Amino acid sequence: MDLSVTVENKDQEMVLVLAGEIDAYTAPQLKEKLLPLTQEEGAVVKIDLTDIQYMDSTGLGVFISALKSTKEHNSSMKLVNLQERVYRLFKITGLIEIMDIDSTLRGVD
């Protein structure tokens, strides 16, 4: 499956809306869109993962790189609307402790 990446400018923040799967094949596309947004001094980047059904460790690596970039450029990043299985990846890797992640989950029965 492919990855769709849409960037929206809302008020004072950039919203990255993702749909599809994040894996070794699509992660470079995400990295190409996300990292420049985090490199803007003081930028606020919200990443909407509502329509991400699958993500592997390559995707986690992209978000770790983006987090590092926010620290270097005094910007911020927040992950929102995670599906339960995607949230579980962040939880078991301990990334929920260091990333700003909205705990409101999508797709929970």
PDB file of C-alpha atoms in Angstrom:
ATOM      1  CA  MET A   1       0.000   0.000   0.000  1.00  0.00           C
ATOM      2  CA  ASP A   2       1.109   3.535  -0.626  1.00  0.00           C
ATOM      3  CA  LEU A   3       1.471   6.466   1.705  1.00  0.00           C
ATOM      4  CA  SER A   4      -0.395   9.705   1.177  1.00  0.00           C
ATOM      5  CA  VAL A   5       1.125  12.806   2.784  1.00  0.00           C
ATOM      6  CA  THR A   6      -0.787  16.082   2.829  1.00  0.00           C
ATOM      7  CA  VAL A   7       0.505  19.240   4.460  1.00  0.00           C
ATOM      8  CA  GLU A   8      -2.035  21.767   5.714  1.00  0.00           C
ATOM      9  CA  ASN A   9      -1.267  25.130   7.286  1.00  0.00           C
ATOM     10  CA  LYS A  10      -3.775  25.743  10.077  1.00  0.00           C
ATOM     11  CA  ASP A  11      -3.507  28.860  12.227  1.00  0.00           C
ATOM     12  CA  GLN A  12      -0.085  28.749  13.857  1.00  0.00           C
ATOM     13  CA  GLU A  13       0.705  25.108  13.113  1.00  0.00           C
ATOM     14  CA  MET A  14       1.476  22.825  10.211  1.00  0.00           C
ATOM     15  CA  VAL A  15      -0.662  19.693  10.059  1.00  0.00           C
ATOM     16  CA  LEU A  16       0.712  16.646   8.306  1.00  0.00           C
ATOM     17  CA  VAL A  17      -2.137  14.294   7.401  1.00  0.00           C
ATOM     18  CA  LEU A  18      -0.966  10.762   6.656  1.00  0.00           C
ATOM     19  CA  ALA A  19      -2.892   7.873   5.110  1.00  0.00           C
ATOM     20  CA  GLY A  20      -1.802   4.354   4.191  1.00  0.00           C
ATOM     21  CA  GLU A  21       1.208   2.442   5.483  1.00  0.00           C
ATOM     22  CA  ILE A  22       4.590   3.540   6.771  1.00  0.00           C
ATOM     23  CA  ASP A  23       7.254   0.947   6.013  1.00  0.00           C
ATOM     24  CA  ALA A  24      10.682   0.685   4.429  1.00  0.00           C
ATOM     25  CA  TYR A  25       9.249   1.646   1.048  1.00  0.00           C
ATOM     26  CA  THR A  26       7.200   4.663   2.124  1.00  0.00           C
ATOM     27  CA  ALA A  27       9.287   5.993   5.041  1.00  0.00           C
ATOM     28  CA  PRO A  28      11.633   8.017   2.777  1.00  0.00           C
ATOM     29  CA  GLN A  29       8.585   9.876   1.420  1.00  0.00           C
ATOM     30  CA  LEU A  30       7.476  10.706   4.965  1.00  0.00           C
ATOM     31  CA  LYS A  31      10.970  11.783   5.965  1.00  0.00           C
ATOM     32  CA  GLU A  32      11.223  14.043   2.914  1.00  0.00           C
ATOM     33  CA  LYS A  33       8.015  15.879   3.918  1.00  0.00           C
ATOM     34  CA  LEU A  34       8.342  15.856   7.718  1.00  0.00           C
ATOM     35  CA  LEU A  35      11.936  16.822   8.424  1.00  0.00           C
ATOM     36  CA  PRO A  36      11.888  20.189   6.608  1.00  0.00           C
ATOM     37  CA  LEU A  37       8.823  21.175   8.675  1.00  0.00           C
ATOM     38  CA  THR A  38      10.640  20.434  11.949  1.00  0.00           C
ATOM     39  CA  GLN A  39      13.673  22.404  10.824  1.00  0.00           C
ATOM     40  CA  GLU A  40      11.822  25.714  10.951  1.00  0.00           C
ATOM     41  CA  GLU A  41      12.695  27.600  14.138  1.00  0.00           C
ATOM     42  CA  GLY A  42       9.698  27.601  16.494  1.00  0.00           C
ATOM     43  CA  ALA A  43       7.480  25.559  14.165  1.00  0.00           C
ATOM     44  CA  VAL A  44       4.566  23.577  15.600  1.00  0.00           C
ATOM     45  CA  VAL A  45       3.942  20.400  13.607  1.00  0.00           C
ATOM     46  CA  LYS A  46       0.931  18.191  14.241  1.00  0.00           C
ATOM     47  CA  ILE A  47       0.910  14.768  12.608  1.00  0.00           C
ATOM     48  CA  ASP A  48      -2.498  13.194  12.080  1.00  0.00           C
ATOM     49  CA  LEU A  49      -2.217   9.397  11.946  1.00  0.00           C
ATOM     50  CA  THR A  50      -5.956   8.658  11.706  1.00  0.00           C
ATOM     51  CA  ASP A  51      -5.595   6.725   8.460  1.00  0.00           C
ATOM     52  CA  ILE A  52      -2.319   4.938   9.170  1.00  0.00           C
ATOM     53  CA  GLN A  53      -3.197   1.277   9.479  1.00  0.00           C
ATOM     54  CA  TYR A  54       0.345  -0.112   9.598  1.00  0.00           C
ATOM     55  CA  MET A  55       3.771   1.143  10.577  1.00  0.00           C
ATOM     56  CA  ASP A  56       7.043  -0.709  11.099  1.00  0.00           C
ATOM     57  CA  SER A  57      10.333   0.223  12.764  1.00  0.00           C
ATOM     58  CA  THR A  58      11.373   2.244   9.736  1.00  0.00           C
ATOM     59  CA  GLY A  59       8.480   4.591  10.436  1.00  0.00           C
ATOM     60  CA  LEU A  60       9.486   4.843  14.081  1.00  0.00           C
ATOM     61  CA  GLY A  61      12.953   5.801  12.880  1.00  0.00           C
ATOM     62  CA  VAL A  62      11.530   8.682  10.859  1.00  0.00           C
ATOM     63  CA  PHE A  63       9.675  10.011  13.891  1.00  0.00           C
ATOM     64  CA  ILE A  64      12.801   9.685  16.044  1.00  0.00           C
ATOM     65  CA  SER A  65      14.752  11.683  13.443  1.00  0.00           C
ATOM     66  CA  ALA A  66      11.997  14.294  13.423  1.00  0.00           C
ATOM     67  CA  LEU A  67      12.049  14.493  17.234  1.00  0.00           C
ATOM     68  CA  LYS A  68      15.808  15.033  17.160  1.00  0.00           C
ATOM     69  CA  SER A  69      15.294  17.768  14.574  1.00  0.00           C
ATOM     70  CA  THR A  70      12.724  19.545  16.780  1.00  0.00           C
ATOM     71  CA  LYS A  71      15.258  19.613  19.622  1.00  0.00           C
ATOM     72  CA  GLU A  72      17.916  21.071  17.327  1.00  0.00           C
ATOM     73  CA  HIS A  73      15.636  23.726  15.841  1.00  0.00           C
ATOM     74  CA  ASN A  74      13.489  24.676  18.840  1.00  0.00           C
ATOM     75  CA  SER A  75      10.332  23.430  17.142  1.00  0.00           C
ATOM     76  CA  SER A  76       7.711  20.972  18.374  1.00  0.00           C
ATOM     77  CA  MET A  77       5.873  17.941  17.061  1.00  0.00           C
ATOM     78  CA  LYS A  78       2.735  16.185  18.245  1.00  0.00           C
ATOM     79  CA  LEU A  79       1.291  12.892  17.041  1.00  0.00           C
ATOM     80  CA  VAL A  80      -2.508  12.699  17.110  1.00  0.00           C
ATOM     81  CA  ASN A  81      -5.296  10.240  16.284  1.00  0.00           C
ATOM     82  CA  LEU A  82      -3.225   7.062  16.413  1.00  0.00           C
ATOM     83  CA  GLN A  83      -4.793   3.710  15.686  1.00  0.00           C
ATOM     84  CA  GLU A  84      -4.422   1.267  18.576  1.00  0.00           C
ATOM     85  CA  ARG A  85      -1.844  -0.949  16.831  1.00  0.00           C
ATOM     86  CA  VAL A  86       0.296   2.049  15.874  1.00  0.00           C
ATOM     87  CA  TYR A  87       0.051   3.460  19.399  1.00  0.00           C
ATOM     88  CA  ARG A  88       1.183   0.071  20.743  1.00  0.00           C
ATOM     89  CA  LEU A  89       4.423   0.372  18.723  1.00  0.00           C
ATOM     90  CA  PHE A  90       5.219   3.679  20.392  1.00  0.00           C
ATOM     91  CA  LYS A  91       4.292   2.253  23.785  1.00  0.00           C
ATOM     92  CA  ILE A  92       6.381  -0.940  23.653  1.00  0.00           C
ATOM     93  CA  THR A  93       9.401   0.997  22.416  1.00  0.00           C
ATOM     94  CA  GLY A  94       9.044   3.560  25.203  1.00  0.00           C
ATOM     95  CA  LEU A  95       8.682   6.427  22.746  1.00  0.00           C
ATOM     96  CA  ILE A  96       5.463   7.594  24.398  1.00  0.00           C
ATOM     97  CA  GLU A  97       7.703   8.714  27.268  1.00  0.00           C
ATOM     98  CA  ILE A  98       9.711  11.119  25.123  1.00  0.00           C
ATOM     99  CA  MET A  99       7.305  12.112  22.328  1.00  0.00           C
ATOM    100  CA  ASP A 100       4.225  14.305  22.556  1.00  0.00           C
ATOM    101  CA  ILE A 101       1.511  11.799  21.658  1.00  0.00           C
ATOM    102  CA  ASP A 102      -2.213  12.376  22.067  1.00  0.00           C
ATOM    103  CA  SER A 103      -3.463   9.293  23.877  1.00  0.00           C
ATOM    104  CA  THR A 104      -6.887   9.467  22.228  1.00  0.00           C
ATOM    105  CA  LEU A 105      -6.923   6.346  20.107  1.00  0.00           C
ATOM    106  CA  ARG A 106      -8.811   5.621  16.917  1.00  0.00           C
ATOM    107  CA  GLY A 107     -10.116   2.242  15.814  1.00  0.00           C
ATOM    108  CA  VAL A 108     -10.647   0.884  19.323  1.00  0.00           C
ATOM    109  CA  ASP A 109     -13.742  -1.270  19.594  1.00  0.00           C
TER     110      ASP A 109
END
